[in-house]
Amino acid sequence: MKASSSVPKFLTKIWALVEDHRNAEYICWSQDGNSFIVLDEERFAKEILPRHFKHNNMASFVRQLNWYGFHKVMQDETGAARHDKYCSGRYQHHFFKRGHEELLTKIKRKVTASTGDKRVFRKAKVCLLVCSLQISGIVFGMCR
């Protein structure tokens, strides 16, 4: 992985983990290269996460993946429903593909609304509700 300031460190670490064949018993590319598979999430959390991240918590790792727009794939590559025999997980992002490292620059972390933005949104919802009730009252009054 070439160093790039526009690619978050979290993504470069995942890319390096998937590409490194020494990690093949923990994490690898899917057959089609459109997703990666954590083969045994419990072992991955205990043995790999602490070496590359500041924790060994699989839920935190998955939360980070979700923040970057990754989704857990619930079907196998044939499209059939998947049954987790060994607590494996397959994760996909349309810009995280084997052989296309250049696409990593297109993956952005989701931005959450700040507290101020949330207050403005709630105030706008209240105003709409009040206006809606006022209009309903006027219409109801006209129908009497």
mmCIF file of C-alpha atoms in Angstrom:
data_model
loop_
_atom_site.group_PDB
_atom_site.id
_atom_site.type_symbol
_atom_site.label_atom_id
_atom_site.label_comp_id
_atom_site.label_asym_id
_atom_site.label_seq_id
_atom_site.Cartn_x
_atom_site.Cartn_y
_atom_site.Cartn_z
ATOM 1 C CA MET A 1 0.000 0.000 0.000
ATOM 2 C CA LYS A 2 1.452 3.319 -1.046
ATOM 3 C CA ALA A 3 1.169 6.044 1.580
ATOM 4 C CA SER A 4 -1.499 8.555 0.677
ATOM 5 C CA SER A 5 -2.650 11.390 2.884
ATOM 6 C CA SER A 6 -6.119 11.219 1.323
ATOM 7 C CA VAL A 7 -6.685 7.617 2.446
ATOM 8 C CA PRO A 8 -7.545 7.206 6.138
ATOM 9 C CA LYS A 9 -5.154 5.046 8.130
ATOM 10 C CA PHE A 10 -7.990 2.677 9.099
ATOM 11 C CA LEU A 11 -8.558 1.821 5.421
ATOM 12 C CA THR A 12 -4.864 1.391 4.633
ATOM 13 C CA LYS A 13 -4.553 -1.010 7.573
ATOM 14 C CA ILE A 14 -7.480 -3.119 6.374
ATOM 15 C CA TRP A 15 -6.108 -3.157 2.831
ATOM 16 C CA ALA A 16 -2.695 -4.276 4.102
ATOM 17 C CA LEU A 17 -4.267 -6.993 6.279
ATOM 18 C CA VAL A 18 -6.304 -8.415 3.398
ATOM 19 C CA GLU A 19 -3.389 -8.243 0.958
ATOM 20 C CA ASP A 20 -0.881 -9.881 3.336
ATOM 21 C CA HIS A 21 -1.003 -13.630 2.726
ATOM 22 C CA ARG A 22 0.399 -14.234 6.228
ATOM 23 C CA ASN A 23 -3.068 -13.256 7.514
ATOM 24 C CA ALA A 24 -4.926 -15.677 5.210
ATOM 25 C CA GLU A 25 -6.215 -17.819 8.079
ATOM 26 C CA TYR A 26 -7.866 -14.706 9.582
ATOM 27 C CA ILE A 27 -8.839 -12.403 6.709
ATOM 28 C CA CYS A 28 -8.866 -12.682 2.920
ATOM 29 C CA TRP A 29 -10.532 -11.474 -0.256
ATOM 30 C CA SER A 30 -13.750 -13.134 -1.374
ATOM 31 C CA GLN A 31 -13.441 -15.256 -4.489
ATOM 32 C CA ASP A 32 -14.787 -12.473 -6.724
ATOM 33 C CA GLY A 33 -12.631 -9.803 -5.034
ATOM 34 C CA ASN A 34 -15.606 -7.541 -4.295
ATOM 35 C CA SER A 35 -15.491 -8.034 -0.527
ATOM 36 C CA PHE A 36 -13.249 -9.313 2.227
ATOM 37 C CA ILE A 37 -13.935 -12.093 4.685
ATOM 38 C CA VAL A 38 -12.991 -12.300 8.340
ATOM 39 C CA LEU A 39 -12.836 -16.077 8.653
ATOM 40 C CA ASP A 40 -13.136 -16.392 12.438
ATOM 41 C CA GLU A 41 -14.146 -13.144 14.106
ATOM 42 C CA GLU A 42 -13.195 -14.325 17.602
ATOM 43 C CA ARG A 43 -9.630 -15.279 16.623
ATOM 44 C CA PHE A 44 -9.335 -12.177 14.425
ATOM 45 C CA ALA A 45 -10.293 -9.977 17.399
ATOM 46 C CA LYS A 46 -7.858 -11.707 19.768
ATOM 47 C CA GLU A 47 -4.868 -12.163 17.485
ATOM 48 C CA ILE A 48 -4.994 -9.548 14.712
ATOM 49 C CA LEU A 49 -6.837 -6.474 16.002
ATOM 50 C CA PRO A 50 -4.467 -5.754 18.926
ATOM 51 C CA ARG A 51 -1.453 -5.911 16.591
ATOM 52 C CA HIS A 52 -2.861 -3.320 14.178
ATOM 53 C CA PHE A 53 -5.392 -1.294 16.166
ATOM 54 C CA LYS A 54 -5.612 0.048 19.728
ATOM 55 C CA HIS A 55 -8.188 -2.564 20.776
ATOM 56 C CA ASN A 56 -9.290 -6.169 20.407
ATOM 57 C CA ASN A 57 -13.004 -5.448 20.139
ATOM 58 C CA MET A 58 -14.686 -6.843 17.014
ATOM 59 C CA ALA A 59 -17.793 -4.695 17.574
ATOM 60 C CA SER A 60 -15.629 -1.548 17.491
ATOM 61 C CA PHE A 61 -13.948 -2.741 14.300
ATOM 62 C CA VAL A 62 -17.342 -3.377 12.647
ATOM 63 C CA ARG A 63 -18.599 0.025 13.837
ATOM 64 C CA GLN A 64 -15.616 1.649 12.111
ATOM 65 C CA LEU A 65 -16.362 -0.321 8.949
ATOM 66 C CA ASN A 66 -19.953 0.924 9.073
ATOM 67 C CA TRP A 67 -18.789 4.528 9.511
ATOM 68 C CA TYR A 68 -16.877 4.140 6.248
ATOM 69 C CA GLY A 69 -19.889 2.679 4.443
ATOM 70 C CA PHE A 70 -19.010 -1.029 4.525
ATOM 71 C CA HIS A 71 -21.889 -3.478 4.790
ATOM 72 C CA LYS A 72 -21.969 -7.027 6.091
ATOM 73 C CA VAL A 73 -22.950 -9.377 3.273
ATOM 74 C CA MET A 74 -25.613 -11.845 4.336
ATOM 75 C CA GLN A 75 -25.482 -14.119 1.257
ATOM 76 C CA ASP A 76 -22.714 -16.300 -0.033
ATOM 77 C CA GLU A 77 -21.273 -15.641 -3.481
ATOM 78 C CA THR A 78 -23.946 -17.799 -5.142
ATOM 79 C CA GLY A 79 -26.684 -15.593 -3.647
ATOM 80 C CA ALA A 80 -27.877 -18.233 -1.188
ATOM 81 C CA ALA A 81 -28.515 -17.298 2.446
ATOM 82 C CA ARG A 82 -25.338 -17.749 4.449
ATOM 83 C CA HIS A 83 -25.100 -19.706 7.692
ATOM 84 C CA ASP A 84 -22.268 -18.601 9.995
ATOM 85 C CA LYS A 85 -20.662 -21.893 10.972
ATOM 86 C CA TYR A 86 -17.489 -20.324 12.372
ATOM 87 C CA CYS A 87 -18.721 -16.801 13.132
ATOM 88 C CA SER A 88 -17.255 -15.455 9.935
ATOM 89 C CA GLY A 89 -18.135 -12.123 8.419
ATOM 90 C CA ARG A 90 -18.016 -10.858 4.860
ATOM 91 C CA TYR A 91 -17.800 -7.080 4.381
ATOM 92 C CA GLN A 92 -18.274 -5.098 1.213
ATOM 93 C CA HIS A 93 -17.845 -1.541 -0.047
ATOM 94 C CA HIS A 94 -18.200 -0.619 -3.717
ATOM 95 C CA PHE A 95 -14.789 1.145 -3.618
ATOM 96 C CA PHE A 96 -12.927 -1.636 -1.761
ATOM 97 C CA LYS A 97 -12.036 -4.141 -4.481
ATOM 98 C CA ARG A 98 -9.095 -6.469 -4.984
ATOM 99 C CA GLY A 99 -6.629 -4.987 -7.468
ATOM 100 C CA HIS A 100 -8.109 -1.485 -7.253
ATOM 101 C CA GLU A 101 -6.185 0.177 -4.452
ATOM 102 C CA GLU A 102 -6.640 3.551 -6.161
ATOM 103 C CA LEU A 103 -10.358 3.463 -5.268
ATOM 104 C CA LEU A 104 -9.561 3.801 -1.552
ATOM 105 C CA THR A 105 -9.366 7.587 -1.989
ATOM 106 C CA LYS A 106 -13.107 7.567 -2.780
ATOM 107 C CA ILE A 107 -14.072 6.011 0.563
ATOM 108 C CA LYS A 108 -15.082 8.692 3.044
ATOM 109 C CA ARG A 109 -16.163 8.432 6.642
ATOM 110 C CA LYS A 110 -19.820 9.256 7.191
ATOM 111 C CA VAL A 111 -20.341 12.623 8.823
ATOM 112 C CA THR A 112 -22.683 12.695 11.788
ATOM 113 C CA ALA A 113 -24.733 15.772 12.526
ATOM 114 C CA SER A 114 -23.323 17.947 15.297
ATOM 115 C CA THR A 115 -25.423 18.741 18.348
ATOM 116 C CA GLY A 116 -26.183 22.204 16.956
ATOM 117 C CA ASP A 117 -27.332 20.710 13.658
ATOM 118 C CA LYS A 118 -29.590 18.281 15.528
ATOM 119 C CA ARG A 119 -31.169 21.143 17.491
ATOM 120 C CA VAL A 120 -31.865 23.087 14.298
ATOM 121 C CA PHE A 121 -33.373 19.970 12.722
ATOM 122 C CA ARG A 122 -35.614 19.336 15.769
ATOM 123 C CA LYS A 123 -36.720 22.982 15.803
ATOM 124 C CA ALA A 124 -37.595 22.777 12.104
ATOM 125 C CA LYS A 125 -39.611 19.589 12.733
ATOM 126 C CA VAL A 126 -41.528 21.315 15.546
ATOM 127 C CA CYS A 127 -42.246 24.335 13.330
ATOM 128 C CA LEU A 128 -43.553 22.061 10.571
ATOM 129 C CA LEU A 129 -45.739 20.207 13.035
ATOM 130 C CA VAL A 130 -47.171 23.446 14.460
ATOM 131 C CA CYS A 131 -47.824 24.804 10.977
ATOM 132 C CA SER A 132 -49.460 21.533 9.996
ATOM 133 C CA LEU A 133 -51.701 21.630 13.067
ATOM 134 C CA GLN A 134 -52.617 25.264 12.418
ATOM 135 C CA ILE A 135 -53.534 24.496 8.820
ATOM 136 C CA SER A 136 -55.525 21.439 9.965
ATOM 137 C CA GLY A 137 -57.367 23.655 12.481
ATOM 138 C CA ILE A 138 -58.195 26.215 9.823
ATOM 139 C CA VAL A 139 -59.394 23.538 7.407
ATOM 140 C CA PHE A 140 -61.370 21.818 10.182
ATOM 141 C CA GLY A 141 -62.944 25.172 11.138
ATOM 142 C CA MET A 142 -63.929 25.824 7.537
ATOM 143 C CA CYS A 143 -65.634 22.450 7.250
ATOM 144 C CA ARG A 144 -68.020 23.048 10.153
#
